[in-house]
Coordinates of C-alpha atoms in Angstrom, one line a residue:
Chain Q
M1433 CA -2.0 41.5 10.1
D1434 CA -3.7 38.8 12.2
I1435 CA -1.8 36.0 10.6
Q1436 CA 1.6 37.2 11.7
Y1437 CA 1.5 36.1 15.4
P1438 CA 0.4 32.5 14.8
L1439 CA 3.0 32.2 12.0
E1440 CA 5.7 33.4 14.4
L1441 CA 4.7 30.8 16.9
A1442 CA 4.6 28.1 14.2
G1443 CA 8.0 29.1 13.0
T1444 CA 9.4 28.9 16.5
L1445 CA 7.8 25.4 16.9
V1446 CA 9.4 24.2 13.7
F1447 CA 12.8 25.5 14.8
A1448 CA 12.4 23.6 18.1
I1449 CA 11.5 20.4 16.3
S1450 CA 14.4 20.7 13.9
G1451 CA 16.9 21.3 16.7
A1452 CA 15.6 18.4 18.8
L1453 CA 15.7 16.0 15.8
A1454 CA 19.2 17.1 14.8
V1455 CA 20.5 15.8 18.0
R1456 CA 18.2 12.7 18.1
D1457 CA 19.8 11.7 14.8
R1458 CA 23.1 11.2 16.6
E1459 CA 21.6 9.2 19.6
H1460 CA 22.0 11.7 22.3
D1461 CA 19.6 11.4 25.2
L1462 CA 16.2 13.0 25.4
F1463 CA 17.3 15.9 27.6
G1464 CA 20.1 16.8 25.2
A1465 CA 17.7 16.8 22.4
G1466 CA 15.2 19.0 24.2
F1467 CA 18.0 21.4 25.2
T1468 CA 19.2 21.6 21.6
G1469 CA 15.7 22.2 20.4
F1470 CA 15.3 25.0 22.9
I1471 CA 18.6 26.7 22.0
T1472 CA 17.9 26.4 18.3
A1473 CA 14.5 28.1 18.7
I1474 CA 15.6 31.0 20.9
G1475 CA 19.2 31.5 19.5
G1476 CA 18.7 33.7 16.5
G1477 CA 16.1 36.1 18.1
S1478 CA 18.0 36.2 21.4
L1479 CA 21.3 37.1 19.7
R1480 CA 19.6 39.8 17.7
D1481 CA 17.9 41.3 20.8
I1482 CA 21.1 41.1 22.9
L1483 CA 23.1 42.8 20.1
L1484 CA 20.5 45.5 19.9
G1485 CA 20.1 45.8 23.6
S1486 CA 16.3 45.2 23.3
Y1487 CA 14.8 43.7 26.5
P1488 CA 13.0 41.6 27.5
L1489 CA 14.0 38.9 25.0
V1490 CA 11.0 37.7 23.1
W1491 CA 10.7 34.2 24.7
I1492 CA 11.1 35.8 28.2
G1493 CA 8.5 38.4 27.7
D1494 CA 5.9 36.3 25.9
V1495 CA 5.1 32.9 27.5
N1496 CA 3.3 31.7 24.3
V1497 CA 6.7 31.6 22.5
L1498 CA 8.0 29.4 25.3
Y1499 CA 5.1 27.1 25.1
A1500 CA 5.5 26.8 21.3
I1501 CA 9.1 25.7 21.9
L1502 CA 8.1 23.2 24.5
L1503 CA 5.3 21.8 22.2
G1504 CA 7.8 21.5 19.4
I1505 CA 10.2 19.5 21.7
L1506 CA 7.3 17.3 22.9
L1507 CA 6.3 16.6 19.3
A1508 CA 9.9 15.6 18.4
F1509 CA 9.9 13.3 21.4
I1510 CA 6.6 11.6 20.7
F1511 CA 6.7 11.4 16.9
P1512 CA 10.4 11.4 15.9
T1513 CA 10.1 8.8 13.2
A1514 CA 7.0 10.3 11.6
L1515 CA 8.6 13.8 11.7
L1516 CA 11.8 12.4 10.2
K1517 CA 9.8 10.9 7.4
L1518 CA 8.2 14.3 6.9
R1519 CA 11.7 15.7 6.1
K1520 CA 10.5 17.4 2.9
T1521 CA 7.6 19.0 4.7
M1522 CA 9.8 20.0 7.5
F1523 CA 12.3 21.5 5.0
L1524 CA 9.5 23.6 3.5
F1525 CA 8.4 24.7 7.0
D1526 CA 12.0 25.5 7.8
T1527 CA 12.4 27.5 4.6
L1528 CA 9.2 29.3 5.3
G1529 CA 10.5 30.0 8.8
I1530 CA 13.8 31.5 7.8
G1531 CA 12.0 33.8 5.3
F1532 CA 9.6 34.9 7.9
F1533 CA 12.1 35.4 10.7
T1534 CA 14.3 37.4 8.3
V1535 CA 11.7 39.9 7.6
L1536 CA 10.5 40.1 11.3
G1537 CA 14.1 40.6 12.3
V1538 CA 14.6 43.5 9.9
E1539 CA 11.4 45.1 11.1
K1540 CA 12.3 44.8 14.7
A1541 CA 15.7 46.3 14.1
L1542 CA 14.3 49.2 12.1
S1543 CA 11.7 49.8 14.9
L1544 CA 14.6 50.2 17.3
G1545 CA 16.1 53.0 15.1
V1546 CA 19.2 51.4 13.7
R1547 CA 20.4 52.0 10.1
P1548 CA 19.1 49.8 7.3
E1549 CA 22.6 48.2 6.8
I1550 CA 22.4 47.0 10.5
A1551 CA 18.8 45.9 10.0
A1552 CA 19.7 43.7 7.1
I1553 CA 22.3 41.9 9.2
M1554 CA 19.9 41.5 12.1
G1555 CA 17.3 40.0 9.8
M1556 CA 19.8 37.4 8.6
F1557 CA 21.0 36.8 12.2
S1558 CA 17.4 36.2 13.4
A1559 CA 16.9 33.6 10.9
V1560 CA 20.2 31.6 10.9
M1561 CA 22.0 32.1 14.2
G1562 CA 19.8 29.6 16.1
G1563 CA 21.1 26.9 13.7
V1564 CA 24.6 28.2 13.9
I1565 CA 24.6 27.9 17.7
R1566 CA 23.0 24.5 17.5
D1567 CA 25.7 23.3 15.2
T1568 CA 28.5 24.8 17.3
L1569 CA 27.1 23.1 20.5
T1570 CA 26.9 19.8 18.8
N1571 CA 30.4 20.1 17.2
E1572 CA 29.1 20.2 13.7
I1573 CA 30.4 22.6 11.0
P1574 CA 27.8 25.3 11.2
I1575 CA 25.0 25.1 8.6
L1576 CA 25.9 28.3 6.9
F1577 CA 29.3 27.0 6.0
R1578 CA 27.8 24.0 4.3
K1579 CA 24.9 25.5 2.5
E1580 CA 25.7 28.9 0.9
V1581 CA 22.1 29.5 0.0
Y1582 CA 20.9 29.3 3.5
A1583 CA 22.1 32.6 5.1
S1584 CA 22.7 34.4 1.8
A1585 CA 19.1 33.8 0.8
C1586 CA 18.1 35.5 4.0
L1587 CA 20.4 38.4 3.5
A1588 CA 19.1 38.9 0.0
G1589 CA 15.5 38.9 1.2
A1590 CA 16.4 41.3 4.0
I1591 CA 18.0 43.8 1.5
L1592 CA 15.1 43.5 -0.8
Y1593 CA 12.7 44.2 2.0
L1594 CA 14.7 47.3 2.9
I1595 CA 14.8 48.6 -0.7
L1596 CA 11.0 48.0 -1.3
N1597 CA 10.4 49.7 2.1
Y1598 CA 12.5 52.7 1.1
F1599 CA 10.4 53.1 -2.1
G1600 CA 7.3 53.0 0.1
L1601 CA 5.8 49.7 -0.8
E1602 CA 3.0 48.7 1.6
R1603 CA 4.2 46.4 4.4
D1604 CA 2.0 43.4 3.7
Y1605 CA 3.0 43.3 0.1
N1606 CA 6.6 43.8 1.0
M1607 CA 6.6 41.0 3.5
L1608 CA 4.9 38.7 1.0
I1609 CA 7.4 39.5 -1.8
S1610 CA 10.6 39.4 0.4
I1611 CA 9.7 36.2 2.1
S1612 CA 8.8 34.6 -1.3
V1613 CA 12.2 35.7 -2.6
V1614 CA 14.1 34.0 0.4
I1615 CA 12.1 30.9 -0.2
S1616 CA 12.5 30.9 -4.0
I1617 CA 16.3 31.4 -3.8
R1618 CA 16.7 28.6 -1.4
L1619 CA 14.4 26.2 -3.2
I1620 CA 16.0 26.9 -6.6
A1621 CA 19.5 26.5 -5.1
V1622 CA 18.7 23.2 -3.5
K1623 CA 17.2 22.0 -6.8
Y1624 CA 20.2 23.1 -8.9
K1625 CA 22.5 21.2 -6.6
L1626 CA 20.4 18.1 -7.4
S1627 CA 20.9 16.9 -3.9
L1628 CA 18.1 16.0 -1.5
P1629 CA 17.3 18.7 1.1
R1630 CA 18.8 18.0 4.5
L1631 CA 17.3 19.5 7.7
D1632 CA 20.6 20.3 9.2
Chain G
M373 CA 44.5 62.2 19.3
D374 CA 43.5 62.4 15.7
I375 CA 45.3 59.2 14.7
Q376 CA 43.2 57.0 17.0
Y377 CA 40.0 56.8 15.0
P378 CA 41.6 55.9 11.6
L379 CA 43.8 53.3 13.4
E380 CA 40.7 51.8 15.0
L381 CA 39.1 51.4 11.6
A382 CA 42.3 50.0 10.1
G383 CA 42.5 47.4 12.9
T384 CA 38.9 46.4 12.3
L385 CA 39.6 46.0 8.6
V386 CA 42.6 43.8 9.3
F387 CA 40.6 41.6 11.6
A388 CA 37.9 41.2 8.9
I389 CA 40.5 40.2 6.3
S390 CA 42.1 37.7 8.6
G391 CA 38.7 36.2 9.5
A392 CA 37.7 35.9 5.8
L393 CA 41.0 34.4 4.8
A394 CA 41.0 31.9 7.7
V395 CA 37.9 30.3 6.2
R396 CA 39.1 30.7 2.6
D397 CA 42.1 28.5 3.5
R398 CA 39.7 25.6 4.0
E399 CA 37.7 26.1 0.8
H400 CA 34.4 27.3 2.3
D401 CA 32.3 29.4 0.0
L402 CA 32.4 33.2 -0.3
F403 CA 29.5 33.8 1.9
G404 CA 30.9 31.7 4.7
A405 CA 34.2 33.6 4.4
G406 CA 32.5 37.0 4.6
F407 CA 30.4 35.8 7.5
T408 CA 33.5 34.7 9.4
G409 CA 35.3 37.9 8.6
F410 CA 32.4 39.8 10.0
I411 CA 32.2 37.8 13.2
T412 CA 35.9 38.0 13.7
A413 CA 35.9 41.8 13.4
I414 CA 32.9 42.5 15.7
G415 CA 33.3 39.6 18.1
G416 CA 35.8 41.0 20.7
G417 CA 34.3 44.5 21.0
S418 CA 30.7 43.2 21.0
L419 CA 31.4 40.7 23.7
R420 CA 33.2 43.4 25.8
D421 CA 30.2 45.8 25.4
I422 CA 27.6 43.1 26.1
L423 CA 29.4 42.1 29.3
L424 CA 29.6 45.7 30.3
G425 CA 26.1 46.5 29.2
S426 CA 27.3 49.3 27.0
Y427 CA 24.9 50.1 24.2
P428 CA 24.8 50.7 21.3
L429 CA 27.6 48.3 20.2
V430 CA 30.4 50.1 18.4
W431 CA 29.6 48.6 14.9
I432 CA 25.9 49.3 15.3
G433 CA 26.3 52.9 16.5
D434 CA 29.1 53.9 14.0
V435 CA 28.5 53.0 10.4
N436 CA 32.1 53.6 9.5
V437 CA 33.1 50.6 11.5
L438 CA 30.6 48.5 9.5
Y439 CA 32.0 49.8 6.2
A440 CA 35.6 49.1 7.3
I441 CA 34.5 45.5 7.9
L442 CA 32.8 45.2 4.5
L443 CA 35.9 46.7 2.8
G444 CA 38.1 44.2 4.5
I445 CA 35.9 41.3 3.4
L446 CA 35.8 42.7 -0.1
L447 CA 39.6 43.0 -0.2
A448 CA 39.9 39.4 1.0
F449 CA 37.5 38.3 -1.9
I450 CA 39.3 40.2 -4.6
F451 CA 43.0 39.8 -3.6
P452 CA 43.1 36.5 -1.6
T453 CA 46.3 35.3 -3.1
A454 CA 48.1 38.6 -2.7
L455 CA 47.0 38.9 0.9
L456 CA 48.0 35.4 1.7
K457 CA 51.4 36.2 0.3
L458 CA 51.5 39.2 2.6
R459 CA 51.2 36.9 5.6
K460 CA 54.1 38.6 7.3
T461 CA 52.7 42.0 6.7
M462 CA 49.3 40.8 7.8
F463 CA 50.8 39.3 10.9
L464 CA 52.4 42.6 11.8
F465 CA 49.1 44.4 11.3
D466 CA 47.3 41.8 13.4
T467 CA 49.8 42.2 16.1
L468 CA 49.5 46.0 15.9
G469 CA 45.7 45.5 16.0
I470 CA 45.6 43.4 19.1
G471 CA 47.9 45.8 20.9
F472 CA 45.7 48.7 19.9
F473 CA 42.4 47.1 20.7
T474 CA 43.7 45.9 24.1
V475 CA 44.4 49.5 25.2
L476 CA 41.1 50.8 23.7
G477 CA 39.2 48.1 25.5
V478 CA 40.8 49.0 28.8
E479 CA 40.0 52.6 28.3
K480 CA 36.4 52.0 27.4
A481 CA 35.9 49.7 30.4
L482 CA 37.5 52.3 32.7
S483 CA 35.3 55.1 31.2
L484 CA 32.3 52.9 32.2
G485 CA 33.4 53.0 35.8
V486 CA 34.5 49.4 36.4
R487 CA 37.5 48.4 38.6
P488 CA 40.9 48.1 37.0
E489 CA 41.0 44.3 37.4
I490 CA 37.8 44.1 35.2
A491 CA 39.2 46.7 32.8
A492 CA 42.3 44.5 32.2
I493 CA 40.1 41.5 31.4
M494 CA 38.0 43.6 29.1
G495 CA 41.1 44.9 27.2
M496 CA 42.2 41.3 26.6
F497 CA 38.7 40.2 25.6
S498 CA 38.4 43.1 23.1
A499 CA 41.6 42.0 21.4
V500 CA 41.3 38.2 21.3
M501 CA 37.6 37.1 21.6
G502 CA 36.9 37.8 17.9
G503 CA 39.5 35.2 17.0
V504 CA 38.2 32.8 19.7
I505 CA 34.6 33.0 18.3
R506 CA 36.0 32.6 14.8
D507 CA 37.8 29.5 15.7
T508 CA 34.9 28.1 17.7
L509 CA 32.6 28.6 14.7
T510 CA 35.0 26.9 12.3
N511 CA 35.6 24.0 14.7
E512 CA 39.3 24.9 15.3
I513 CA 41.0 24.8 18.6
P514 CA 40.8 28.5 19.6
I515 CA 43.9 30.5 18.9
L516 CA 44.6 31.3 22.5
F517 CA 45.0 27.6 23.3
R518 CA 47.6 27.2 20.6
K519 CA 49.6 30.4 21.0
E520 CA 50.3 31.3 24.7
V521 CA 51.7 34.6 23.8
Y522 CA 48.7 35.8 22.0
A523 CA 46.2 36.6 24.7
S524 CA 48.8 36.8 27.5
A525 CA 50.6 39.5 25.7
C526 CA 47.4 41.5 25.6
L527 CA 46.8 40.9 29.3
A528 CA 50.3 42.0 30.1
G529 CA 49.9 45.2 28.0
A530 CA 46.5 45.9 29.7
I531 CA 47.9 45.6 33.2
L532 CA 50.9 47.7 32.3
Y533 CA 48.6 50.4 30.9
L534 CA 46.6 50.4 34.2
I535 CA 49.7 50.6 36.3
L536 CA 51.1 53.5 34.3
N537 CA 47.7 55.2 34.3
Y538 CA 47.6 54.8 38.1
F539 CA 50.9 56.6 38.4
G540 CA 49.6 59.4 36.3
L541 CA 51.5 58.9 33.0
E542 CA 50.0 61.0 30.2
R543 CA 47.6 59.0 28.0
D544 CA 49.4 59.3 24.7
Y545 CA 52.7 58.1 26.1
N546 CA 50.9 55.3 28.0
M547 CA 49.2 54.1 24.9
L548 CA 52.4 54.1 22.9
I549 CA 54.3 52.2 25.6
S550 CA 51.6 49.7 26.4
I551 CA 50.9 48.9 22.8
S552 CA 54.6 48.5 22.1
V553 CA 54.9 46.1 25.0
V554 CA 52.1 43.9 23.6
I555 CA 53.7 43.9 20.2
S556 CA 57.2 43.3 21.6
I557 CA 56.1 40.3 23.7
R558 CA 54.4 38.7 20.8
L559 CA 57.2 39.3 18.3
I560 CA 59.9 38.0 20.7
A561 CA 57.8 35.0 21.6
V562 CA 57.2 34.1 18.0
K563 CA 60.9 34.5 17.2
Y564 CA 62.0 32.4 20.2
K565 CA 59.9 29.5 19.0
L566 CA 61.8 29.7 15.8
S567 CA 58.7 29.0 13.9
L568 CA 57.1 31.1 11.1
P569 CA 54.3 33.3 12.2
R570 CA 50.9 31.9 11.4
L571 CA 47.9 34.2 11.0
D572 CA 45.6 31.9 12.8
Chain H
M1370 CA 21.3 33.6 55.6
D1371 CA 24.9 34.3 56.4
I1372 CA 26.1 31.1 54.9
Q1373 CA 24.9 31.9 51.4
Y1374 CA 27.6 34.4 50.3
P1375 CA 30.7 32.3 51.3
L1376 CA 29.0 29.2 49.7
E1377 CA 28.5 31.2 46.5
L1378 CA 32.2 32.2 46.5
A1379 CA 33.3 28.6 47.2
G1380 CA 31.1 27.3 44.3
T1381 CA 32.6 29.9 42.0
L1382 CA 36.1 28.8 43.1
V1383 CA 35.4 25.1 42.5
F1384 CA 34.0 25.9 39.0
A1385 CA 37.3 27.8 38.2
I1386 CA 39.4 24.9 39.4
S1387 CA 37.4 22.3 37.4
G1388 CA 37.7 24.5 34.3
A1389 CA 41.4 25.0 34.6
L1390 CA 42.0 21.3 35.3
A1391 CA 39.8 20.3 32.3
V1392 CA 42.2 22.0 30.0
R1393 CA 45.3 20.9 31.9
D1394 CA 44.4 17.3 31.3
R1395 CA 45.0 17.9 27.6
E1396 CA 48.3 19.7 28.0
H1397 CA 47.4 23.2 27.0
D1398 CA 49.6 25.9 28.4
L1399 CA 49.0 27.7 31.7
F1400 CA 47.4 30.7 30.2
G1401 CA 44.9 28.6 28.3
A1402 CA 44.1 26.7 31.5
G1403 CA 43.5 29.9 33.4
F1404 CA 41.4 31.4 30.7
T1405 CA 39.2 28.3 30.6
G1406 CA 38.9 28.3 34.4
F1407 CA 37.7 31.9 34.2
I1408 CA 35.2 31.3 31.4
T1409 CA 33.8 28.2 33.2
A1410 CA 33.3 30.1 36.4
I1411 CA 31.6 33.2 34.9
G1412 CA 29.8 31.5 32.0
G1413 CA 26.6 30.3 33.5
G1414 CA 25.8 33.4 35.7
S1415 CA 26.9 35.8 32.9
L1416 CA 24.6 34.2 30.3
R1417 CA 21.7 34.2 32.8
D1418 CA 22.2 37.9 33.5
I1419 CA 22.7 38.9 29.8
L1420 CA 19.5 37.0 28.9
L1421 CA 17.7 38.8 31.7
G1422 CA 19.3 42.1 30.9
S1423 CA 20.5 42.4 34.6
Y1424 CA 23.6 44.6 34.9
P1425 CA 26.2 44.7 36.2
L1426 CA 27.1 41.1 35.8
V1427 CA 27.9 39.5 39.2
W1428 CA 31.7 39.1 38.7
I1429 CA 31.9 42.7 37.4
G1430 CA 30.0 44.2 40.2
D1431 CA 31.5 42.2 43.1
V1432 CA 35.3 42.0 43.1
N1433 CA 35.2 39.1 45.6
V1434 CA 33.8 36.9 43.0
L1435 CA 36.7 37.8 40.7
Y1436 CA 39.2 37.0 43.4
A1437 CA 37.5 33.7 44.2
I1438 CA 38.0 32.8 40.5
L1439 CA 41.6 33.9 40.5
L1440 CA 42.3 31.9 43.7
G1441 CA 40.7 28.8 42.1
I1442 CA 42.9 29.2 39.0
L1443 CA 46.0 29.7 41.2
L1444 CA 45.2 26.6 43.2
A1445 CA 44.8 24.6 40.0
F1446 CA 48.2 25.9 38.9
I1447 CA 50.0 25.1 42.2
F1448 CA 48.3 21.8 43.2
P1449 CA 47.2 20.2 39.9
T1450 CA 48.2 16.7 40.9
A1451 CA 46.7 16.9 44.4
L1452 CA 43.5 18.3 43.0
L1453 CA 43.2 15.6 40.3
K1454 CA 43.7 13.0 43.0
L1455 CA 40.8 14.6 44.9
R1456 CA 38.5 13.9 41.9
K1457 CA 35.8 12.4 44.1
T1458 CA 36.0 15.4 46.5
M1459 CA 35.9 17.8 43.6
F1460 CA 33.0 15.9 42.1
L1461 CA 31.1 16.3 45.4
F1462 CA 31.9 20.0 45.4
D1463 CA 30.9 20.4 41.8
T1464 CA 27.6 18.6 42.5
L1465 CA 27.0 20.8 45.6
G1466 CA 27.9 23.8 43.3
I1467 CA 25.4 23.0 40.6
G1468 CA 22.7 22.5 43.2
F1469 CA 23.4 25.7 44.9
F1470 CA 23.8 27.8 41.6
T1471 CA 20.5 26.3 40.3
V1472 CA 18.6 27.7 43.3
L1473 CA 20.4 31.0 43.3
G1474 CA 19.7 31.4 39.6
V1475 CA 16.0 30.7 40.1
E1476 CA 15.8 33.2 42.9
K1477 CA 17.6 35.9 40.9
A1478 CA 15.3 35.4 38.0
L1479 CA 12.2 35.6 40.2
S1480 CA 13.5 38.8 41.8
L1481 CA 13.7 40.3 38.3
G1482 CA 10.0 39.6 37.8
V1483 CA 10.0 36.9 35.2
R1484 CA 7.6 34.0 35.1
P1485 CA 8.3 30.8 37.0
E1486 CA 8.8 28.8 33.7
I1487 CA 11.6 31.3 32.8
A1488 CA 13.1 31.2 36.3
A1489 CA 13.4 27.4 36.1
I1490 CA 15.3 27.7 32.8
M1491 CA 17.5 30.4 34.2
G1492 CA 18.3 28.3 37.3
M1493 CA 19.5 25.4 35.1
F1494 CA 21.4 27.8 32.8
S1495 CA 23.2 29.3 35.8
A1496 CA 24.4 25.9 36.9
V1497 CA 25.4 24.3 33.6
M1498 CA 26.2 26.9 30.9
G1499 CA 29.7 27.6 32.2
G1500 CA 30.5 24.0 31.6
V1501 CA 28.8 24.0 28.2
I1502 CA 30.8 27.1 27.1
R1503 CA 34.0 25.5 28.4
D1504 CA 33.4 22.3 26.4
T1505 CA 32.5 24.3 23.3
L1506 CA 35.7 26.3 23.5
T1507 CA 37.8 23.2 24.0
N1508 CA 36.0 21.3 21.1
E1509 CA 34.5 18.7 23.5
I1510 CA 31.0 17.4 23.2
P1511 CA 29.3 19.6 25.8
I1512 CA 28.9 17.9 29.2
L1513 CA 25.1 18.0 29.1
F1514 CA 25.0 15.8 26.0
R1515 CA 27.2 13.2 27.7
K1516 CA 25.6 13.1 31.2
E1517 CA 21.8 13.3 31.1
V1518 CA 21.5 13.7 34.9
Y1519 CA 23.7 16.8 34.9
A1520 CA 21.4 19.5 33.6
S1521 CA 18.2 17.6 34.1
A1522 CA 18.9 17.2 37.8
C1523 CA 19.3 21.0 37.9
L1524 CA 16.0 21.5 36.1
A1525 CA 14.2 19.1 38.4
G1526 CA 15.6 21.0 41.5
A1527 CA 14.6 24.3 40.0
I1528 CA 11.1 23.2 39.3
L1529 CA 10.8 21.7 42.8
Y1530 CA 12.0 25.0 44.3
L1531 CA 9.3 26.9 42.4
I1532 CA 6.6 24.5 43.5
L1533 CA 7.5 24.6 47.1
N1534 CA 7.9 28.4 46.9
Y1535 CA 4.4 28.6 45.4
F1536 CA 3.0 26.6 48.3
G1537 CA 4.7 29.1 50.7
L1538 CA 7.5 27.0 52.1
E1539 CA 10.0 29.1 54.0
R1540 CA 13.1 30.0 51.9
D1541 CA 15.8 28.3 54.0
Y1542 CA 14.0 25.0 54.1
N1543 CA 13.2 25.2 50.4
M1544 CA 16.8 25.9 49.5
L1545 CA 17.9 23.0 51.6
I1546 CA 15.4 20.6 50.1
S1547 CA 15.8 21.6 46.5
I1548 CA 19.6 21.6 46.6
S1549 CA 19.5 18.2 48.2
V1550 CA 17.2 16.9 45.5
V1551 CA 19.6 18.1 42.8
I1552 CA 22.5 16.4 44.6
S1553 CA 20.6 13.2 45.3
I1554 CA 19.4 12.8 41.7
R1555 CA 22.9 13.2 40.4
L1556 CA 24.6 10.9 42.9
I1557 CA 22.0 8.2 42.4
A1558 CA 22.3 8.5 38.6
V1559 CA 26.1 8.3 38.7
K1560 CA 25.8 5.2 41.0
Y1561 CA 23.3 3.4 38.9
K1562 CA 25.4 3.8 35.8
L1563 CA 28.1 2.0 37.8
S1564 CA 30.8 4.2 36.3
L1565 CA 33.3 6.3 38.1
P1566 CA 32.4 9.9 38.4
R1567 CA 34.2 12.2 35.8
L1568 CA 34.7 15.8 36.5
D1569 CA 34.1 16.8 32.9

């Protein structure tokens, strides 16, 4: 699947942007914004890999991931106003990102030989823990306590992927369906609340 | 010691309940409560094993631990009022739990070949760090800054276990004595303050 | 370089003192102060080694590091007022400490075979993440969001070390220059702000 790797880098970049802008909103300095963008982008995947004992961590073993993060931070520094105006676009990218990282996290955990129950948790952790660490560092109530549909949509998508995988569905279709379900749950939930999407 | 394994699972279950109810108190949603219960139950042991480089983590390698956690969360969801009324019972279970996990943490660290000083710290970390992570995530002052006797009782019990172990006391007696000391210190301290016990 | 090891222990001791006193300021109990001193001293190096998968962690493998931490905590307990009066001296030691740990962190990462970009990040993490974890535990805004020149001085020194290393400068000179640059940046920045130095 040639599309997977560029999507992974794009998702990482979007996470870095959202982390950097989350701090920028509250008038921290540039360094703090960059640091937060970095932690947001690496947090979920790093925690997953540390819990699974899988080394090297993705961003340490693959320099392209590091550069995607740095590019995201740079974009947040240069175009903060434009990016903040693109909130809806960013929200869609972020939603796409958590769907994608959920499934990738599940697959990585399975490939390391853990049980499906553990893989489902690792999929959710991959997607949401970067944001949780970001919110903890910046003394915010973590995102998943404020938006039920955030992490639970990921968990639902992870479980669906595992069920479809168990019944032998081909991987590409499974990814497409499971990611779509994560995205759909979140979009529907945000709409039902009749509130505007918020990046953090 | 056939009693050890069921006790370990029971302690994990109690930690999951206390974590889930801690968040429920402040009206977060169900998912947030379950997530917090989960983190509380795995936090201390996971941190100990990550610091020691001991893989797989207990809850990843043993699915029964995972199910004990899920059962605890489920109980917290179904019987929250009843469990909150059982605060005193829960407090006793929690106190039993930290005594038990302290000694298990010490033993695990020793079995991995670290020095006794390190083992004492790992015993305390096993018992209290789940609660510390829970409090950090929910923006509370961590429990061990509020209740001196919480973590220090664990550290005292851990050091006692190591001393008795050094002098060759048989393991079962040592566990019984050291756990009793952790529990006694905490109960006496809570009583002397003449305040009602609080779960978190 | 015979001076390196004692300096490393002295830096660890100063971190433990600063962590213990940070909590003492806000009237937590002795145990909480000791715990915070401990976490502050081990946090940066432990996170670096966990991210890199390098075991055993320094303080677990070398008991002298543990004793340096305990000595620092003990000093903070016995001489809190004197140490708080020595704020300027402590500030200088802390600044020396972050310069020193930055370069040691870079060297350790390089010795584990990671790319220079990763080594620079690991150098900065070694120096500042103990303080970040301390501030997160005590519900403070982490230090590096309040003082731009703290972590960014470390990152600048780390990058300088890598550049000079690339051009073949001898290690002792490189250490001296890079540490001096970290220290100079921070001292100048503190002076320009015309505010008194604050330990945390």
